[in-house]
Short mmCIF file of N, CA and C and ligand atoms in Angstrom, two decimals:
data_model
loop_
_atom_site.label_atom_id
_atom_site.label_comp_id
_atom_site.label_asym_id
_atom_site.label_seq_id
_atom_site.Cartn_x
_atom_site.Cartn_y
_atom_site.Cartn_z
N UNK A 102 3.73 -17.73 64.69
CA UNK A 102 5.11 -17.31 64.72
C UNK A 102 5.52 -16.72 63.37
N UNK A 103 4.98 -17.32 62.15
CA UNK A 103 5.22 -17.00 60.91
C UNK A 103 4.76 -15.87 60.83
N UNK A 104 3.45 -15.86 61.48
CA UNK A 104 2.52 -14.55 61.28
C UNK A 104 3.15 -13.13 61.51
N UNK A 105 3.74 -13.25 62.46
CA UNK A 105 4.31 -12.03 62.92
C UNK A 105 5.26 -11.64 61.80
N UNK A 106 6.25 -12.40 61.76
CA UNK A 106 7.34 -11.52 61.12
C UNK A 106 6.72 -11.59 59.16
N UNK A 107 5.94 -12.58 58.35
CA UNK A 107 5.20 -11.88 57.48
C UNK A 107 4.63 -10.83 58.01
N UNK A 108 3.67 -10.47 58.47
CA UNK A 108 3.29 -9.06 58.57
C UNK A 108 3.49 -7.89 58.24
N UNK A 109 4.79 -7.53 59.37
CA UNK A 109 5.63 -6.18 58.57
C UNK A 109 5.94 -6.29 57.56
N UNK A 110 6.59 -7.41 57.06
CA UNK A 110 6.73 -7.32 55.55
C UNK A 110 5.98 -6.92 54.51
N UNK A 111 4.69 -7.69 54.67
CA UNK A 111 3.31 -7.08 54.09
C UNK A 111 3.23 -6.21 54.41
N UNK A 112 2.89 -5.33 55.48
CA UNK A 112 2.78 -3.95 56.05
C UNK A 112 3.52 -2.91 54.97
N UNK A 113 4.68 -3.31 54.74
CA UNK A 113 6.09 -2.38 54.29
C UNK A 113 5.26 -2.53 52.54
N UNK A 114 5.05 -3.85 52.37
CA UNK A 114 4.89 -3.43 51.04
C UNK A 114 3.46 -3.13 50.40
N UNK A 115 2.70 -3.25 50.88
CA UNK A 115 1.13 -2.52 51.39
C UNK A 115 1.41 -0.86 51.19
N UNK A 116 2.38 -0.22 52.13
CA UNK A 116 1.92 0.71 51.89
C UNK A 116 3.16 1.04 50.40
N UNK A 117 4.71 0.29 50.18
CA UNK A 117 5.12 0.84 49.26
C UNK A 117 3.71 0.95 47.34
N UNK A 118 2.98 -0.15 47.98
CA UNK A 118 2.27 -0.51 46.86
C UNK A 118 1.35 0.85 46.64
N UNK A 119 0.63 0.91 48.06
CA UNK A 119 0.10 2.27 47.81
C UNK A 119 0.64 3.64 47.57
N UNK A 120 2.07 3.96 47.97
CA UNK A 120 2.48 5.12 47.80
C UNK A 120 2.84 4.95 46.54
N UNK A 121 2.76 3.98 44.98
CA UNK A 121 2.92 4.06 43.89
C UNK A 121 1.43 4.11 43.55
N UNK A 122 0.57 3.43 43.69
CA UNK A 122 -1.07 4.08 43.75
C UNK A 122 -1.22 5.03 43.40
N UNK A 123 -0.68 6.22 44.65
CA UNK A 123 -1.05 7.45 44.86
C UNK A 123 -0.49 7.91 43.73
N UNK A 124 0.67 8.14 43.15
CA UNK A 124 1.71 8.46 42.57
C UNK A 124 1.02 8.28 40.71
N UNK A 125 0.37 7.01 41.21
CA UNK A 125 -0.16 6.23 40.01
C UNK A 125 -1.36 7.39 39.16
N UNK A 126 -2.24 8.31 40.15
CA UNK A 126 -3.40 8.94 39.99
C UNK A 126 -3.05 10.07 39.21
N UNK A 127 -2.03 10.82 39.69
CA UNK A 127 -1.80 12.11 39.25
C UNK A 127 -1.56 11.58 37.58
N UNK A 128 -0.57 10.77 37.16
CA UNK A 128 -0.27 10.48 36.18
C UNK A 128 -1.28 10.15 34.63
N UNK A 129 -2.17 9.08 35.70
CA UNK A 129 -3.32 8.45 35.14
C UNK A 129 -4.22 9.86 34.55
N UNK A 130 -4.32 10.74 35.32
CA UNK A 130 -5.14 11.90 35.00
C UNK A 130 -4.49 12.82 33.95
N UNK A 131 -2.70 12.94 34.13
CA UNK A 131 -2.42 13.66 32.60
C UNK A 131 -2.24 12.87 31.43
N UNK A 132 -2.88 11.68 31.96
CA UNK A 132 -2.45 10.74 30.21
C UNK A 132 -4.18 11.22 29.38
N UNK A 133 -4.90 11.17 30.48
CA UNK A 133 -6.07 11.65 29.90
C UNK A 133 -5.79 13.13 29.80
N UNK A 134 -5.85 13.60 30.35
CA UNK A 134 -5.99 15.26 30.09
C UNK A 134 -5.26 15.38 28.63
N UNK A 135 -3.77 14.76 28.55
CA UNK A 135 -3.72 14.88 26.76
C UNK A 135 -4.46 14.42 25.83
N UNK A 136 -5.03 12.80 26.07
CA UNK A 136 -5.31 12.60 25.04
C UNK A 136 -6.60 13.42 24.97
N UNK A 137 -7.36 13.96 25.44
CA UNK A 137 -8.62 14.76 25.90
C UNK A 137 -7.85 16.06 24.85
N UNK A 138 -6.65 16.73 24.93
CA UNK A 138 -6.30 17.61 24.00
C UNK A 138 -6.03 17.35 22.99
N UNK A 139 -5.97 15.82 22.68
CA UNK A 139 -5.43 15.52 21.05
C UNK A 139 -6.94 15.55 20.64
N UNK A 140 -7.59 15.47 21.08
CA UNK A 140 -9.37 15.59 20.14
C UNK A 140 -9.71 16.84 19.94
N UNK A 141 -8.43 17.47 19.14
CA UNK A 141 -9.27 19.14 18.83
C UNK A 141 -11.33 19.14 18.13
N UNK A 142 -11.06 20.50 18.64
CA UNK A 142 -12.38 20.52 17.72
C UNK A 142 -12.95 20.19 16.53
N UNK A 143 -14.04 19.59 15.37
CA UNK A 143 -14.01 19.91 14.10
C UNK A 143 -14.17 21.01 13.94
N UNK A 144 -13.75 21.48 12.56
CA UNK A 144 -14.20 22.58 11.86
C UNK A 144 -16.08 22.84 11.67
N UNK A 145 -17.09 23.59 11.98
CA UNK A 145 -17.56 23.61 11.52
C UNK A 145 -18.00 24.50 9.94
N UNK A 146 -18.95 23.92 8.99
CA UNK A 146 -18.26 24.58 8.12
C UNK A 146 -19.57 25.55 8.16
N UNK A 147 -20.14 25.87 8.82
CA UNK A 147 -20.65 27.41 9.31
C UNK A 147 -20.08 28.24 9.95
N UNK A 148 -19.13 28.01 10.22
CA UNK A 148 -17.76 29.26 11.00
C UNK A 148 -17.61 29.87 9.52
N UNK A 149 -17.03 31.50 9.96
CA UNK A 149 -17.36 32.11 8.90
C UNK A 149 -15.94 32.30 8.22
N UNK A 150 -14.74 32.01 8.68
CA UNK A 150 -13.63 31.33 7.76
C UNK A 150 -14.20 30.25 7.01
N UNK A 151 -14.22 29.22 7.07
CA UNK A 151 -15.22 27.86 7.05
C UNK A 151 -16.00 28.40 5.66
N UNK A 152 -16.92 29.41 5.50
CA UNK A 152 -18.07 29.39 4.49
C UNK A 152 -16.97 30.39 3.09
N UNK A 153 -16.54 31.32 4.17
CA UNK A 153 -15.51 32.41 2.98
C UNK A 153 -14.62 31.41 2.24
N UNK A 154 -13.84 29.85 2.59
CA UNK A 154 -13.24 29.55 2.00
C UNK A 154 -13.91 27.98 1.24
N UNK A 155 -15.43 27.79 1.74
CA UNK A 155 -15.99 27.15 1.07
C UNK A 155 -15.89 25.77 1.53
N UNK A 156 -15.36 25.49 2.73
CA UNK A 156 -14.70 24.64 3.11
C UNK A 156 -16.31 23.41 3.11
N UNK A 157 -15.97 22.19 2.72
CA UNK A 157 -16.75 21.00 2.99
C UNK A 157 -16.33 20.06 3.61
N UNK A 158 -16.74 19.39 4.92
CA UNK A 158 -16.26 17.79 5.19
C UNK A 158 -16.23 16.86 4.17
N UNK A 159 -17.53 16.63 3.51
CA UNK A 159 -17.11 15.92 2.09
C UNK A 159 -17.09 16.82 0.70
N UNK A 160 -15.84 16.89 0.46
CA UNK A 160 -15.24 17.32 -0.87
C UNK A 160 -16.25 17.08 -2.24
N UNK A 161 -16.96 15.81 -1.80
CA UNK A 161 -17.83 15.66 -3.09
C UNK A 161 -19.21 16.86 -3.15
N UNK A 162 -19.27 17.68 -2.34
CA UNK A 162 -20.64 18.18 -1.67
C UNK A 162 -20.00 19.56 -1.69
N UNK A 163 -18.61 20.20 -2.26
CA UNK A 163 -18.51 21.33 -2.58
C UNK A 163 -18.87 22.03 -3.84
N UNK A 164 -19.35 23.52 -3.43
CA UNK A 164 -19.83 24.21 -4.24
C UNK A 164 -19.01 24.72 -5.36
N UNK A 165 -19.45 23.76 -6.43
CA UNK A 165 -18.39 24.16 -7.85
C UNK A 165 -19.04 25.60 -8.29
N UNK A 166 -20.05 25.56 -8.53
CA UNK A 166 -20.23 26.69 -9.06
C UNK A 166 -19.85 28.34 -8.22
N UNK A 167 -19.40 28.24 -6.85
CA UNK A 167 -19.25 29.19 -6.41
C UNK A 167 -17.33 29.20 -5.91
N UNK A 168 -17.23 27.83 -6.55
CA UNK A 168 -15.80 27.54 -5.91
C UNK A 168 -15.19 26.72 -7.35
N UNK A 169 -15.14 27.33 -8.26
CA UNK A 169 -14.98 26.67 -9.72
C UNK A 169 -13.87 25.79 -9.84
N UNK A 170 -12.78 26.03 -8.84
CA UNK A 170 -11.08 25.20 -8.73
C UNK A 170 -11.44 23.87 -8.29
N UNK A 171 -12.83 23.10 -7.61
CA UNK A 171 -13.08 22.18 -7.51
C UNK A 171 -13.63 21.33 -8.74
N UNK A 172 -14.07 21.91 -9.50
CA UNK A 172 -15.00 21.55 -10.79
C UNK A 172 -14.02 20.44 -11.35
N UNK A 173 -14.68 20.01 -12.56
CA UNK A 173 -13.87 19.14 -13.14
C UNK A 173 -13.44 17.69 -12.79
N UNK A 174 -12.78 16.86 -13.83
CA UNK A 174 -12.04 16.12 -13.41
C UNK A 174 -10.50 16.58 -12.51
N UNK A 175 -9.67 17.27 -12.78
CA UNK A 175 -8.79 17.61 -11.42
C UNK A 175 -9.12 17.86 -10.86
N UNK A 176 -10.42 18.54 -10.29
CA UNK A 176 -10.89 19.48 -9.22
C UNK A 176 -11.33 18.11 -8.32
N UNK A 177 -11.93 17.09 -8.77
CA UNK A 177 -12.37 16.04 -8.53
C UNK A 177 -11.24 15.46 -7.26
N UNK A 178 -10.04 15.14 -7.55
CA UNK A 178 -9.02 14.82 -7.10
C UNK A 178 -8.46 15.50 -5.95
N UNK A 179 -9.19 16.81 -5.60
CA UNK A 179 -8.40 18.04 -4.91
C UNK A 179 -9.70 17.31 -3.40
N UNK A 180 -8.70 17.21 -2.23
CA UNK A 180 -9.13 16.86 -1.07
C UNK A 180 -7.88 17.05 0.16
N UNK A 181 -8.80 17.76 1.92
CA UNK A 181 -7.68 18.06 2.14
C UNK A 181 -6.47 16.99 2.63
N UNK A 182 -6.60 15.51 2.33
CA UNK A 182 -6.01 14.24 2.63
C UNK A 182 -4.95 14.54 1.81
N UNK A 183 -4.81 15.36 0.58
CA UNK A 183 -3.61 15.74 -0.22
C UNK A 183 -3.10 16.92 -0.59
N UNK A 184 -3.90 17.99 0.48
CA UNK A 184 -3.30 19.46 0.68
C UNK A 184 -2.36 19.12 1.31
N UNK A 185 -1.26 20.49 1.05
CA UNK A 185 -0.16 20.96 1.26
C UNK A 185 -0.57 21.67 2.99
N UNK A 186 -1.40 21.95 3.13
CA UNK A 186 -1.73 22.26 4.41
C UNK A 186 -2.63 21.64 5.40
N UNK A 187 -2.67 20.10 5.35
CA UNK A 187 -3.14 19.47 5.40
C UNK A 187 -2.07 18.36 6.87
N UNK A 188 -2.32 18.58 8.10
CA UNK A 188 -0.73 17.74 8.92
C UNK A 188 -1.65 16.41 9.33
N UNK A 189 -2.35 16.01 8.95
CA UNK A 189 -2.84 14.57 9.66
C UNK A 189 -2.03 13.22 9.50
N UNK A 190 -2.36 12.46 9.56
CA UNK A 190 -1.87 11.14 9.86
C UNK A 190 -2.53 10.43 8.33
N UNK A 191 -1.52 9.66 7.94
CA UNK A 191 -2.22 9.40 6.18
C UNK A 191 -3.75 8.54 6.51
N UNK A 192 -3.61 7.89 7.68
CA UNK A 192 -4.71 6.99 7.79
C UNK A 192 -6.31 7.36 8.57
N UNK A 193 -5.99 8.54 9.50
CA UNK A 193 -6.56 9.45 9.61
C UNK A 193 -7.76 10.07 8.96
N UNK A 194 -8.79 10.04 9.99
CA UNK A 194 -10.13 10.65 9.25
C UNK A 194 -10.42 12.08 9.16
N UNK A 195 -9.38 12.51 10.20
CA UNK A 195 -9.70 14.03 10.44
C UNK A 195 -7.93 14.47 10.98
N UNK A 196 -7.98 15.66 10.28
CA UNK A 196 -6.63 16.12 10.77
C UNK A 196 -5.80 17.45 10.97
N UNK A 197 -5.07 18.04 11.66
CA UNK A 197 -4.93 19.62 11.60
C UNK A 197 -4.71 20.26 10.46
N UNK A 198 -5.25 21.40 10.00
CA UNK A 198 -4.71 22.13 8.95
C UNK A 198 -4.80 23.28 9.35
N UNK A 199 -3.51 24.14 8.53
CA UNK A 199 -2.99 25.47 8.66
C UNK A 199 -3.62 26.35 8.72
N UNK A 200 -4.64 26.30 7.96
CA UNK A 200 -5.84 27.77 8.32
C UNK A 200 -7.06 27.60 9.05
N UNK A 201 -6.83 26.18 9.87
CA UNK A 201 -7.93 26.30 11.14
C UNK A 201 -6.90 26.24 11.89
N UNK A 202 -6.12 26.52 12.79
CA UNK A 202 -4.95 26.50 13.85
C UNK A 202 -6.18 25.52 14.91
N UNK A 203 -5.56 24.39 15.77
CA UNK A 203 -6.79 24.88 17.25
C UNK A 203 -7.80 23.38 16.77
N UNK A 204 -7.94 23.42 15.26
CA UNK A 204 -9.30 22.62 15.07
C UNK A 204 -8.78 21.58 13.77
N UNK A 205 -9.56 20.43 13.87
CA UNK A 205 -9.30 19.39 12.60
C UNK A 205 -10.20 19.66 11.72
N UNK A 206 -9.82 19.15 10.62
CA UNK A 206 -11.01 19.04 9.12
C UNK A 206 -10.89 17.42 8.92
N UNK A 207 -12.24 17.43 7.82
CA UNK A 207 -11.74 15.88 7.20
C UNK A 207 -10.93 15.53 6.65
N UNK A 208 -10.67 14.38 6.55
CA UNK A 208 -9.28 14.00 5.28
C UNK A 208 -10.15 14.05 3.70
N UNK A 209 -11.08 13.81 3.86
CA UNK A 209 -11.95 13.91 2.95
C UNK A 209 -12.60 15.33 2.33
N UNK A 210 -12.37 16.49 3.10
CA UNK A 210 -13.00 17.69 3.16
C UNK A 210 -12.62 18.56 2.13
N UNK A 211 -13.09 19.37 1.98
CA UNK A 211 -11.81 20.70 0.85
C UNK A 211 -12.16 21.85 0.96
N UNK A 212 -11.58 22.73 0.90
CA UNK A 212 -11.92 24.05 0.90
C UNK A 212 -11.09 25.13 -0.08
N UNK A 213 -11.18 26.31 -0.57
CA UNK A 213 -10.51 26.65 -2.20
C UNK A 213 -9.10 27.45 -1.70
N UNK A 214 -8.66 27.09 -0.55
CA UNK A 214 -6.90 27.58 -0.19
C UNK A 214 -6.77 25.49 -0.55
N UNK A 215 -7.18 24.94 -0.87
CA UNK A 215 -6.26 24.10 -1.87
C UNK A 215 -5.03 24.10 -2.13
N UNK A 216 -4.43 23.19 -1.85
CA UNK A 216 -2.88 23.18 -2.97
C UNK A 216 -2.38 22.01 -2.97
N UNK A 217 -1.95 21.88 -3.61
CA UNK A 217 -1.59 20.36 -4.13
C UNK A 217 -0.31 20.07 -2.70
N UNK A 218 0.25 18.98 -2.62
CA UNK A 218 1.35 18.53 -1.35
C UNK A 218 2.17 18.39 -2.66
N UNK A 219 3.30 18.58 -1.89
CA UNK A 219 4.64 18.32 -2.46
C UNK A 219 4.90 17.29 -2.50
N UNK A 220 5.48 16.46 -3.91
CA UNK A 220 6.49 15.28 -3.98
C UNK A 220 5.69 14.22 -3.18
FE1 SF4 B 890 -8.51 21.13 3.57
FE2 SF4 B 890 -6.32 22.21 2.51
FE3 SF4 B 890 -8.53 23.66 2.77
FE4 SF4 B 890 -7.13 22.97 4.92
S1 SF4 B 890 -6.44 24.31 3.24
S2 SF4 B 890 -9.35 22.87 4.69
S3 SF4 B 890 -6.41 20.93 4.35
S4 SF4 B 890 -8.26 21.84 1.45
#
């Protein structure tokens, strides 16, 4: 006797459960599809922007002698974690910058469009 009238009830919410399911998929798929777009590309630094501006993932492994603004003790200090064109996240290992549009560099990386960040 119970059986019956639980039933429809279950029934009713069976399928409300599934028509949020369904509803559930489409969604589930653009949370990925962004975060799938927040993983831009790296830079490689054989792209030929990349070599013209000397660019390195590690900053310690750039060419002073062909890129002399790295040399030195200040040059030492120059990384793109503290370029001015540099938009990552402070904690961030890799992050967008202005003259790769599209692609990340390291936070660690440098290349000789350098510039110090503001303030
Ligand atoms: Fe790094 Fe700055 Fe060069 Fe971009 S412009 S690659 S952030 S040093």
């Amino acid at each position: 006797m119970t059986d019956n009238h639980a039933n429809p009830f279950s029934r009713r919410r069976f399928l409300k459960l599934s028509a949020l399911g369904v509803a559930a998929v489409p969604l589930g798929n653009l949370l990925l599809h962004s975060s799938a777009r927040a993983e831009a590309p790296k830079v490689d630094e054989k792209d030929p922007m990349a070599q013209q501006l000397g660019y390195v993932p590690d900053a310690t492994k750039a060419d002073t002698q062909k890129f002399p603004k790295r040399a030195g003790a200040d040059g030492a200090k120059q990384f793109c974690k503290n370029c001015q064109l540099y938009t990552g996240a402070a904690d961030a290992e890799w992050g967008p910058c202005a003259i790769f549009p599209g692609k990340v560099v390291s936070a660690n990386g440098w290349c000789n469009s350098w510039v110090p960040k503001a303030g």
